[in-house]
Amino acid sequence: MASNRPDEVEVEFGITLDGESGALIAKVGAGASLTTVRLAWGPGPP
């Protein structure tokens, strides 16, 4: 039975960090986004 698992996996993501402070107010934010997922299969057995 042949394996369906990819030979390579590549994941790209971005992270954003924001911060703001004032006299009595502090604000912090963070975010993340998954931008790309690539799966690659090589040639099968000869």
Tab-separated table of C-alpha atoms in Angstrom:
chain	number	residue	atom	x	y	z
A	1	MET	CA	0.000	0.000	0.000
A	2	ALA	CA	1.439	3.382	-1.028
A	3	SER	CA	1.838	6.174	1.492
A	4	ASN	CA	-0.130	9.374	0.878
A	5	ARG	CA	2.080	11.457	3.161
A	6	PRO	CA	3.802	14.426	1.512
A	7	ASP	CA	7.580	14.458	1.199
A	8	GLU	CA	7.719	18.136	2.220
A	9	VAL	CA	5.500	20.455	4.259
A	10	GLU	CA	6.001	24.238	4.340
A	11	VAL	CA	3.966	26.642	6.481
A	12	GLU	CA	4.214	30.444	6.390
A	13	PHE	CA	2.634	32.704	8.969
A	14	GLY	CA	2.848	36.270	10.201
A	15	ILE	CA	2.742	37.762	13.691
A	16	THR	CA	1.834	41.329	14.571
A	17	LEU	CA	2.507	42.894	17.968
A	18	ASP	CA	1.191	46.336	18.910
A	19	GLY	CA	1.638	48.285	22.112
A	20	GLU	CA	0.513	51.677	23.355
A	21	SER	CA	0.850	53.326	26.730
A	22	GLY	CA	-0.366	56.564	28.217
A	23	ALA	CA	-0.733	58.168	31.650
A	24	LEU	CA	-3.203	55.609	33.038
A	25	ILE	CA	-4.062	53.556	29.959
A	26	ALA	CA	-2.118	50.656	28.568
A	27	LYS	CA	-3.141	48.841	25.443
A	28	VAL	CA	-1.547	45.719	24.008
A	29	GLY	CA	-2.642	43.778	20.965
A	30	ALA	CA	-1.383	40.773	19.108
A	31	GLY	CA	-2.470	38.940	16.023
A	32	ALA	CA	-1.357	36.028	13.913
A	33	SER	CA	-2.288	34.914	10.444
A	34	LEU	CA	-1.642	31.734	8.538
A	35	THR	CA	-0.768	32.815	5.030
A	36	THR	CA	0.389	29.733	3.102
A	37	VAL	CA	0.536	25.963	3.482
A	38	ARG	CA	2.379	23.933	0.837
A	39	LEU	CA	2.528	20.150	0.558
A	40	ALA	CA	4.884	18.496	-1.941
A	41	TRP	CA	5.077	14.927	-3.163
A	42	GLY	CA	8.115	13.566	-4.967
A	43	PRO	CA	8.094	10.987	-7.733
A	44	GLY	CA	6.860	7.548	-6.756
A	45	PRO	CA	9.026	4.455	-6.532
A	46	PRO	CA	10.646	3.364	-9.814
